[in-house]
Coordinates of C-alpha atoms in Angstrom, one line a residue:
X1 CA 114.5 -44.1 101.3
X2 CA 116.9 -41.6 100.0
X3 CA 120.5 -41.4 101.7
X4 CA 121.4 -39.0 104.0
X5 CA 124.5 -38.3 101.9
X6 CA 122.3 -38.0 99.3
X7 CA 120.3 -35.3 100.6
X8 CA 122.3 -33.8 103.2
X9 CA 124.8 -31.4 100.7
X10 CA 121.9 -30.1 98.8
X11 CA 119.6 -29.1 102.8
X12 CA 122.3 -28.7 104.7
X13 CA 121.9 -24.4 104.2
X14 CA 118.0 -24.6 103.9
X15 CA 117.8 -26.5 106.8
X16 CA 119.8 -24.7 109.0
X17 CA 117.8 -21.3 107.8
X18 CA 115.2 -23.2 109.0
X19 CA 115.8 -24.3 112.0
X20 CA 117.3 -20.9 113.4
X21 CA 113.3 -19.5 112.9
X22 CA 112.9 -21.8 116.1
X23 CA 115.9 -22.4 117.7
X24 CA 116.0 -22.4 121.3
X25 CA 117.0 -19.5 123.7
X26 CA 117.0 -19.0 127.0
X27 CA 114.0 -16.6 128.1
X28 CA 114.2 -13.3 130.6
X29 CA 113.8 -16.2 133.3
X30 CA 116.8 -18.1 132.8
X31 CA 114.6 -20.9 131.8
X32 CA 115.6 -23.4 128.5
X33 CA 113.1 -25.1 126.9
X34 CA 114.5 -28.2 124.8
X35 CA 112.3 -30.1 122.7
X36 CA 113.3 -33.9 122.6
X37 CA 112.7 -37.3 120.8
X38 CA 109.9 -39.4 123.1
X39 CA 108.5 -42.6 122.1
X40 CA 107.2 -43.7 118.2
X41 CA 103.9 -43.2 116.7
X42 CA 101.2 -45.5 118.2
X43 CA 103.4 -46.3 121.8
X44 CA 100.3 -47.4 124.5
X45 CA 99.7 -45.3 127.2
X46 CA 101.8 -47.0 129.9
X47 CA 104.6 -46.2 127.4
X48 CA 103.8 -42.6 127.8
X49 CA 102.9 -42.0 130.7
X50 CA 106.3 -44.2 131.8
X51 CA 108.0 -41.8 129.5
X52 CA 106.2 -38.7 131.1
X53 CA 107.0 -39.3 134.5
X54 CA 110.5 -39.6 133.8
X55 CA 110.0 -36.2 132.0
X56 CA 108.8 -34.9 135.6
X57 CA 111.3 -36.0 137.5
X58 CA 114.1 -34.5 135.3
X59 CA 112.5 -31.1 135.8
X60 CA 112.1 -31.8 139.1
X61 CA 116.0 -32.0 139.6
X62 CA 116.7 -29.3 136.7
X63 CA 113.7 -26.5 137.6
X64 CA 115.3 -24.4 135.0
X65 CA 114.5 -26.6 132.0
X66 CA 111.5 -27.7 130.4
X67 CA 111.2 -30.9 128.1
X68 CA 108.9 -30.8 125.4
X69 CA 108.5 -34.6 124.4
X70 CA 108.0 -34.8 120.4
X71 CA 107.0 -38.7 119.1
X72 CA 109.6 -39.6 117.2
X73 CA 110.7 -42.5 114.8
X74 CA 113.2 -42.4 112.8
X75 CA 113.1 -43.5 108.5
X76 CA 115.1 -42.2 106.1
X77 CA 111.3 -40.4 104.0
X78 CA 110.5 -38.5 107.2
X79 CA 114.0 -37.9 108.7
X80 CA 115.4 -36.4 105.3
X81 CA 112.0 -34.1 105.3
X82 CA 112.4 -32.7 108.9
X83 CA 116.1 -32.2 108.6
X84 CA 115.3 -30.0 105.2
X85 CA 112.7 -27.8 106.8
X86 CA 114.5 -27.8 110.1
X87 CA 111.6 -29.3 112.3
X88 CA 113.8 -32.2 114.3
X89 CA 113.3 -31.9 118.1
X90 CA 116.7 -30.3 119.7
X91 CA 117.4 -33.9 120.5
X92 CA 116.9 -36.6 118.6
X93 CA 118.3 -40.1 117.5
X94 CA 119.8 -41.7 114.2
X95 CA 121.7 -44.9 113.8
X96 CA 125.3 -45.5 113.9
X97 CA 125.6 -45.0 109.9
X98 CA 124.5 -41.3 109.5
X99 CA 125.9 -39.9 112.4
X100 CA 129.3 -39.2 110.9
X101 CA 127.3 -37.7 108.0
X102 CA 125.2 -35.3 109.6
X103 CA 128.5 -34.7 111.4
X104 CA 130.6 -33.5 108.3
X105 CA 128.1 -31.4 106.8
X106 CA 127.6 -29.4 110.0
X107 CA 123.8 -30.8 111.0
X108 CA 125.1 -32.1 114.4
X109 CA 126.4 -29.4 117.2
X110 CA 129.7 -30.5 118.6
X111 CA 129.2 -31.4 122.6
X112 CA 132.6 -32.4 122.7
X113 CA 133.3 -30.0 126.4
X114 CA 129.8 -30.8 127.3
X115 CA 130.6 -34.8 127.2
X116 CA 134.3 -34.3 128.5
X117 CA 132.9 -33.2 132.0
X118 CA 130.7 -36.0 132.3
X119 CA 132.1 -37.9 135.5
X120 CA 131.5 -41.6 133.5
X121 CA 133.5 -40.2 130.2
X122 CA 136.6 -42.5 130.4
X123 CA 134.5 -45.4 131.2
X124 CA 133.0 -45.2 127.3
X125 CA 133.3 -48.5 125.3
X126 CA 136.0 -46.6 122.8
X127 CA 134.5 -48.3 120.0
X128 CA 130.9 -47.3 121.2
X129 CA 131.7 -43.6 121.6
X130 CA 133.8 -43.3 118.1
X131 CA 130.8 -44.2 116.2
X132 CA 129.6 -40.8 117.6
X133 CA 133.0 -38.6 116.7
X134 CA 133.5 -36.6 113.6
X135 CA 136.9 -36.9 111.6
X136 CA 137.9 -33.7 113.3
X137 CA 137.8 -35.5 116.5
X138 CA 134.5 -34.1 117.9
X139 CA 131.8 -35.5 120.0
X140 CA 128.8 -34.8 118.0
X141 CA 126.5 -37.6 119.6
X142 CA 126.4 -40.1 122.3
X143 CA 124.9 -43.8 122.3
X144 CA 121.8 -45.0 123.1
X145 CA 122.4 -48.5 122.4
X146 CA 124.2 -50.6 120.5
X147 CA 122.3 -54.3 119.2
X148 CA 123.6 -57.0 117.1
X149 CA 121.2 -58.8 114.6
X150 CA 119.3 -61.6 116.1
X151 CA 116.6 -64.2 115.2
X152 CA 113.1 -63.4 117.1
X153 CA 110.8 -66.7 117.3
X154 CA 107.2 -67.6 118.4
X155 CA 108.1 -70.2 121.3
X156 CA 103.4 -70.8 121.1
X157 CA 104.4 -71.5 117.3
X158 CA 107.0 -73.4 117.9
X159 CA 105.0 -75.7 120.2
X160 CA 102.3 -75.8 117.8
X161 CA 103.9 -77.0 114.5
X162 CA 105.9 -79.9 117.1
X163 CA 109.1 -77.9 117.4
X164 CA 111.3 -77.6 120.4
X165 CA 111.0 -74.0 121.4
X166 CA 114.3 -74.3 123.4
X167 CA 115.9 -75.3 120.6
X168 CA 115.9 -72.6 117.7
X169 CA 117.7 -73.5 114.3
X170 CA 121.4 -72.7 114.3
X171 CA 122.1 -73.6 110.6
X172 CA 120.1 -72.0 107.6
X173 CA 119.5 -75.4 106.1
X174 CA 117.4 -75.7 109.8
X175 CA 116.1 -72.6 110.0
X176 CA 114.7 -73.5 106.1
X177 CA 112.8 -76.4 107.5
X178 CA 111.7 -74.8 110.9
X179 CA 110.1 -72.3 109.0
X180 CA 107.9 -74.9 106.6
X181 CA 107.0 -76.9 109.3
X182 CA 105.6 -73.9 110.9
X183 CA 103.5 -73.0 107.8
X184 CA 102.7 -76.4 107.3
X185 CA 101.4 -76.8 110.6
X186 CA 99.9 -73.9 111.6
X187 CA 98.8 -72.2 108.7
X188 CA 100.7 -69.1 109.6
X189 CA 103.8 -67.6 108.4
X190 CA 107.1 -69.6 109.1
X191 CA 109.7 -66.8 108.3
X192 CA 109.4 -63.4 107.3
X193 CA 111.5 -60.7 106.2
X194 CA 111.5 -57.0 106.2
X195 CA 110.6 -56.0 102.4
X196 CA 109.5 -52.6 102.1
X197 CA 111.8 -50.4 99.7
X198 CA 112.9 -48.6 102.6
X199 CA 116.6 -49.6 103.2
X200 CA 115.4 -52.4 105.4
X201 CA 114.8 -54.8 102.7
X202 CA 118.8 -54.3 102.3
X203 CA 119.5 -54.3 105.7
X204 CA 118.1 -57.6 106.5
X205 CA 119.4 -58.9 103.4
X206 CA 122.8 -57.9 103.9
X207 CA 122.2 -59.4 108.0
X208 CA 122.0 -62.6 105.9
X209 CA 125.1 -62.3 103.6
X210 CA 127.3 -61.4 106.6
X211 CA 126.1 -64.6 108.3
X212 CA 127.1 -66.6 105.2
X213 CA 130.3 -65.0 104.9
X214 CA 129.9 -62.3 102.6
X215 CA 130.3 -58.3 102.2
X216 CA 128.6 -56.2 100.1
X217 CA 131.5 -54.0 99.8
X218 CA 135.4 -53.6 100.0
X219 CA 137.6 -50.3 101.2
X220 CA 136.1 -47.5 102.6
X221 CA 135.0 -43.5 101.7
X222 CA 134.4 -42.7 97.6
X223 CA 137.0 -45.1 96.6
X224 CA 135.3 -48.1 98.5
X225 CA 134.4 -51.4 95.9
X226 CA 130.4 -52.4 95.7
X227 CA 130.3 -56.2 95.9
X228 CA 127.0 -56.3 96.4
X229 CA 126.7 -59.0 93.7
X230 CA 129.2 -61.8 95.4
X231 CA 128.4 -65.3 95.9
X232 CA 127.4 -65.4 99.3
X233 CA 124.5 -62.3 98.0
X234 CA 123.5 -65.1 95.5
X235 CA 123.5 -67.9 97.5
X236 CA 121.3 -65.3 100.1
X237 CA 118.6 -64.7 97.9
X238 CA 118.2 -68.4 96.5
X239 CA 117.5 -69.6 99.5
X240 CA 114.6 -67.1 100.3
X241 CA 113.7 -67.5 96.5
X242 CA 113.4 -71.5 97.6
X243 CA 111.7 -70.8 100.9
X244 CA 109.4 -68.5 99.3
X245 CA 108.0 -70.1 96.3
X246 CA 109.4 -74.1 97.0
X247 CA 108.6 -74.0 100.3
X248 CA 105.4 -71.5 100.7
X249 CA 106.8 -70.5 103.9
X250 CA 107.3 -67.0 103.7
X251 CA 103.4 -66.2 103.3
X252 CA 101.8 -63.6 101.3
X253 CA 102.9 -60.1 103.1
X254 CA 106.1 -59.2 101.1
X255 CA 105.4 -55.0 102.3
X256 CA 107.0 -55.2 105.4
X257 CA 108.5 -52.6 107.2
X258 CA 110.1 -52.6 110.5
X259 CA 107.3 -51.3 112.5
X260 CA 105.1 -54.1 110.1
X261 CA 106.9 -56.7 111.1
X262 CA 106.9 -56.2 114.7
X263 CA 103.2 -55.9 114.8
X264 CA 102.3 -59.3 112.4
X265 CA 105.6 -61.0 115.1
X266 CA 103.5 -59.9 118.3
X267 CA 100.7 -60.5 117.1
X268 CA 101.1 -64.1 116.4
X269 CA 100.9 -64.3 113.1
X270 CA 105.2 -64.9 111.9
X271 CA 106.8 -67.6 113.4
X272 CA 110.4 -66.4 112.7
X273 CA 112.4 -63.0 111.5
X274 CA 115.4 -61.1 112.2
X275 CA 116.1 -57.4 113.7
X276 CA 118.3 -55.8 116.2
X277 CA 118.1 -58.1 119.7
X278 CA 116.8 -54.8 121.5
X279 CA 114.1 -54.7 119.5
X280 CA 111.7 -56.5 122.5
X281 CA 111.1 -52.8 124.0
X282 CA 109.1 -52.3 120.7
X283 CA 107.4 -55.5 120.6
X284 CA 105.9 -54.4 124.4
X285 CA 105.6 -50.3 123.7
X286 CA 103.8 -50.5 120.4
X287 CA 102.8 -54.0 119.6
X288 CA 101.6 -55.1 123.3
X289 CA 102.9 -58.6 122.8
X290 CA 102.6 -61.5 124.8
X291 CA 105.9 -62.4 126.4
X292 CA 104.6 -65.7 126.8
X293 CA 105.4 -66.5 122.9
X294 CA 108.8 -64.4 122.3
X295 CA 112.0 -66.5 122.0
X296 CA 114.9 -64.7 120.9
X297 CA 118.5 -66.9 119.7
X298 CA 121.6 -65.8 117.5
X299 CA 121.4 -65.8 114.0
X300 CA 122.7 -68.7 112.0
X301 CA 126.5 -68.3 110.8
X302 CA 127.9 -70.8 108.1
X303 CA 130.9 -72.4 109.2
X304 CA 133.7 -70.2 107.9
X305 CA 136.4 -67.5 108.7
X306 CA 134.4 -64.6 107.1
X307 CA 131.0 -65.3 108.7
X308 CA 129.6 -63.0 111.5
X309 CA 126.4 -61.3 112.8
X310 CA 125.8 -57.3 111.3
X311 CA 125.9 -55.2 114.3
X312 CA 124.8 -51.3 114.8
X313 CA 123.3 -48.7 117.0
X314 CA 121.8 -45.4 117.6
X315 CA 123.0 -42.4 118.5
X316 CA 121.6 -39.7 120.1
X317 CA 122.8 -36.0 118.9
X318 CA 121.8 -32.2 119.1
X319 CA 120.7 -29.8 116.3
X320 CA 123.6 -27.9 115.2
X321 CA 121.3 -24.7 115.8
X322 CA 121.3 -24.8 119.8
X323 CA 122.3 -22.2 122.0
X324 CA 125.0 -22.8 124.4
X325 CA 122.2 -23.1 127.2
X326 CA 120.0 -25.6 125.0
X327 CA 123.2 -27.5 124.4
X328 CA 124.0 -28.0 127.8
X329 CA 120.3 -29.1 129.0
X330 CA 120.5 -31.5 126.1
X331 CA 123.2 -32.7 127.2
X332 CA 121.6 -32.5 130.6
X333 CA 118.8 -34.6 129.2
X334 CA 120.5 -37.2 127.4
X335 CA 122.6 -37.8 130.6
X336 CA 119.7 -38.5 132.7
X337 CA 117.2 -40.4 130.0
X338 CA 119.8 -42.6 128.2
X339 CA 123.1 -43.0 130.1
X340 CA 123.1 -42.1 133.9
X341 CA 121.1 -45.5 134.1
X342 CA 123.9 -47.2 133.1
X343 CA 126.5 -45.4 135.3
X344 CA 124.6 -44.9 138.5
X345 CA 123.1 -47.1 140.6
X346 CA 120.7 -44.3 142.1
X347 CA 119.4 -43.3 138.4
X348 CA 119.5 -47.1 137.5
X349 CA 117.2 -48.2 140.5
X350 CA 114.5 -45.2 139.8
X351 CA 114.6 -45.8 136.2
X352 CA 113.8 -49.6 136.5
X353 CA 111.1 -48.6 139.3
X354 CA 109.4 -46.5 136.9
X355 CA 109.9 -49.0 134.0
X356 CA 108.5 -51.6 136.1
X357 CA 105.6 -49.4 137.6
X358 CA 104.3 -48.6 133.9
X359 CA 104.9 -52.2 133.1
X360 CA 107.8 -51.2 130.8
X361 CA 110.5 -53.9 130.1
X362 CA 113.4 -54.0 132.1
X363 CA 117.1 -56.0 131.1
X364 CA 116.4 -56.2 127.5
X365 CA 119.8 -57.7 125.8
X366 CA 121.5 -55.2 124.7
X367 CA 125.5 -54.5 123.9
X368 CA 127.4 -52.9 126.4
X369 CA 128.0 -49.1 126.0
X370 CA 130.4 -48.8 128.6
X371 CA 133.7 -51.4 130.0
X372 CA 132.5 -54.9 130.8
X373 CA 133.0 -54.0 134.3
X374 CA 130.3 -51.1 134.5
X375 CA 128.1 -53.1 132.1
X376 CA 128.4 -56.5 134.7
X377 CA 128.1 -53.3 137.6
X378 CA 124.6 -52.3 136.0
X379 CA 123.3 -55.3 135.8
X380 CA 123.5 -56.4 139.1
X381 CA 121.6 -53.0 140.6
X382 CA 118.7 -53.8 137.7
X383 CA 118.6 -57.3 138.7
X384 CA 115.6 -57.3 141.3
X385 CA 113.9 -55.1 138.8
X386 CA 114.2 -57.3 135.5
X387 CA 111.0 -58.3 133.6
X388 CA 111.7 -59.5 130.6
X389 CA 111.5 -63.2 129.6
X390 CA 115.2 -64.0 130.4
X391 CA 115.0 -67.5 130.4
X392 CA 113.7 -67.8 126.7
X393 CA 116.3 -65.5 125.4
X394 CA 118.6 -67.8 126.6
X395 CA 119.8 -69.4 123.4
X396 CA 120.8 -65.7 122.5
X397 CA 122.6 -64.5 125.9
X398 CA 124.8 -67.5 125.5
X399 CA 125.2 -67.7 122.0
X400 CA 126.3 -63.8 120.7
X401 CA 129.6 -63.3 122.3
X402 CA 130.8 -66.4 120.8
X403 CA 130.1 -64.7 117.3
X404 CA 132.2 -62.5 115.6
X405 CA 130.4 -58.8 115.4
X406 CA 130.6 -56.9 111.8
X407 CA 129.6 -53.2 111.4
X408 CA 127.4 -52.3 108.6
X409 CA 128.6 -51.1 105.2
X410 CA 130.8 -48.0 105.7
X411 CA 130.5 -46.5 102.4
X412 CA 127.2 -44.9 101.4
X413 CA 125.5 -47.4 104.0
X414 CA 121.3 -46.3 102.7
X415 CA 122.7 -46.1 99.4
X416 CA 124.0 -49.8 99.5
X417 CA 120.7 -50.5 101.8
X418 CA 118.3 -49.0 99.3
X419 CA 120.0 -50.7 96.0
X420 CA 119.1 -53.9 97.3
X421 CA 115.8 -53.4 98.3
X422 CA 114.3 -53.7 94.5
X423 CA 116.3 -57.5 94.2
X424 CA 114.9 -58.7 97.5
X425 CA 110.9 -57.6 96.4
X426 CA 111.6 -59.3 93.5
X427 CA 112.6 -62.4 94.8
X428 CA 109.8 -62.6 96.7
X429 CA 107.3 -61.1 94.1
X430 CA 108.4 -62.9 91.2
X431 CA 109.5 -66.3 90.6
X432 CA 111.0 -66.1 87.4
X433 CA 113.5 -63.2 88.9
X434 CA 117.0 -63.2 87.5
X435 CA 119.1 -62.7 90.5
X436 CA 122.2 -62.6 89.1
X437 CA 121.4 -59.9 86.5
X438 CA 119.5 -57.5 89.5
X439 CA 121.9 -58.0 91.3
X440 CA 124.3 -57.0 88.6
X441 CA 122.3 -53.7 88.3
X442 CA 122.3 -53.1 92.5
X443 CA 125.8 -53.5 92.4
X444 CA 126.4 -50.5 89.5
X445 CA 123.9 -48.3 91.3
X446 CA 125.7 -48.9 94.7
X447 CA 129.1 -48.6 93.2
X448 CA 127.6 -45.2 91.8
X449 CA 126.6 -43.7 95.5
X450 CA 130.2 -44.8 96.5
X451 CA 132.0 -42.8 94.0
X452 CA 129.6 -39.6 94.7
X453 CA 129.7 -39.9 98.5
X454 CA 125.6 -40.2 98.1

């Protein structure tokens, strides 16, 4: 996956050019059409038609805009194409780490008066809503959600290999033999990991050093410090290299991407692996899973002063080639989709209705957006509504305020991402892989990115 600092210097005119040959304008009727970002590739019809009714009932209350929904999913190959030919929807989403990016070289539009007359504004989690603001001080997205990395588990495999499914691992030295005794047992695949060389290879792998104590990098902007190669990276990858090739509980599928993964989890086939704790909604919309097996806990954190669980988000911004009237029916849109149902009890009781009526999840753990107060507020109007295993997430609801939350890499984040994806394939590909020296050569093609902004 190239970075978006990478690529977004060398589009940001082309795309732009682009995108003006369909930007959109407000027709002789006073009516705005907005295209925005709907559900990902392969969502089951309940998703979509869920999805579709909300559509109609935003035009229902807004008769003088029309939604086009657009599938949409976002990866640094396909996003990096459509922001180059200028074929995004007017809304769409990208995670915390590009925002800022997209920001600076113009490929956002600023909603900062749009968002300031929202009635909710102050009641922003400040930290939430900066992720979203430009250095010049602009609102040039909003959040969709914010997740911290968690540790998903097959409670059915679990069971089956004689494991207490109310009792996930809490120390990596567990989580090591949890995952054998699952292979062992069941002949499936005790843990997995994201290894495709996407970015989420790195991702995952940096989830891992952070709960060990480490960083993959020091300072911040072009004069940040790659430290990709630290102890903590080492000790990381030794113990997949042991799990993988001492322990033959890793399996045989070392391709996996995020949308891989989820589908081999819900499916039955891993027994453990770690992504964002929101990441249930996907395991039901596109992977139809069983909610009978899921079991969700906190990641394991060694027992230092450095050690804490990544954390990270999307955000959900507007081409920088809208109108004023497409601007303000984005912002229209993105009100009523992703955060009225947060902030109003009206919106939050006829979203989780419809949810519920599509058989969509409802009260999946998320971090709040807004104060505690309005997030403990929200929850008790969804209450009646909620559908989602609660009970087995348990180990996680209890569990993740009690660990300290780290942001992802600052500096060149896809860059950092994509330098460690070759180390972690090789790990798992090869046995006789020298992890010091790749790492070694991650950490100089990290360093690299930094000093270019890339």
């Amino acid at each position: 996956m190239k970075s978006l600092r990478r690529i977004a210097t060398a589009v940001a005119v082309a795309g732009l050019v682009a995108a003006c040959a369909t930007a959109t304008a407000v027709g002789s009727t006073k009516t705005v059409t907005i295209s925005v970002a709907s559900l990902i590739p392969g969502s089951t019809q309940a998703a979509v038609d869920q999805f579709n009714a909300q559509v109609r009932e935003f035009e229902k209350a807004n008769p003088a805009i029309k939604v086009k929904p657009v599938e949409y999913q976002w990866t640094g190959p396909t996003f990096a194409a459509k922001l180059a030919a200028g074929t995004l929807p007017t809304v769409f989403e990208v995670p915390f780490t590009d925002a800022r990016t997209l920001g600076d070289n113009g490929q956002l539009a600023d909603l900062t008066s749009y968002v300031k007359k929202l009635p909710y504004y102050s009641k922003y989690n400040p930290a939430v809503l900066a992720e979203g603001t430009d250095a010049k001080g602009q609102i040039i997205a909003l959040p969709k959600g914010a997740y911290a990395q968690a540790l998903h588990y097959n409670r059915a495999l679990f069971k089956e290999a004689g494991l207490d499914p109310n009792k996930p691992p809490t120390t990596w030295a567990q989580l090591r033999a949890d995952a054998k005794q699952i292979a062992q047992k069941t002949g499936k695949t005790g843990y997995a990991e994201m290894a495709k060389d996407d970015n989420t290879a790195g991702w995952i792998l940096t989830t891992v050093v952070y709960s060990l104590g480490g960083r993959m990098e020091v300072g911040t902007g072009t004069s940040a410090k790659a430290t990709l190669d630290n102890p903590k990276t080492i000790q990381a990858l030794n113990l997949l290299k042991a799990m993988r090739w001492t322990d033959n509980s890793m399996g045989s599928n070392f391709e996996y991407s995020w949308g891989d993964i989820n589908q081999a989890f819900a499916g039955g086939s891993v027994g453990m692996y770690i992504s964002g704790s929101d990441v249930y909604t996907n395991l039901v919309q596109a992977s139809n899973i069983n909610p009978g097996i899921y079991g969700l806990a906190t990641i394991p954190l060694a027992k230092n002063k450095t050690s804490g669980v990544l954390g990270g988000g999307t955000l959900v911004g507007v081409r920088p080639d809208a109108n004023a009237a497409a601007k303000a029916a984005a912002v229209k849109w993105i009100d009523f989709f992703y955060e009225s149902p947060l902030v109003s009890k009206a919106q939050a009781v006829r979203n989780a209705q419809t949810l519920v009526a599509n058989k969509q999840p409802v009260g999946v753990p998320a971090l709040p957006l807004f104060n505690k107060a309005q997030y403990d507020l929200a929850n008790t109007w969804i209450k009646p509504f909620i559908n989602v295993p609660l009970t087995q997430m348990k180990p996680f609801l209890t569990g993740i305020f009690k660990q300290t939350l780290i942001p992802e890499p600052e500096a060149s984040t896809q860059s950092v991402y994509h330098s460690l994806d070759a180390v972690v394939e090789a790990v798992l590909t090869n046995k006789n892989t020298n992890v010091v020296q790749m790492l070694q050569q991650a950490n100089s093609t990290a360093q690299a990115a930094i000093q270019q902004g890339t």
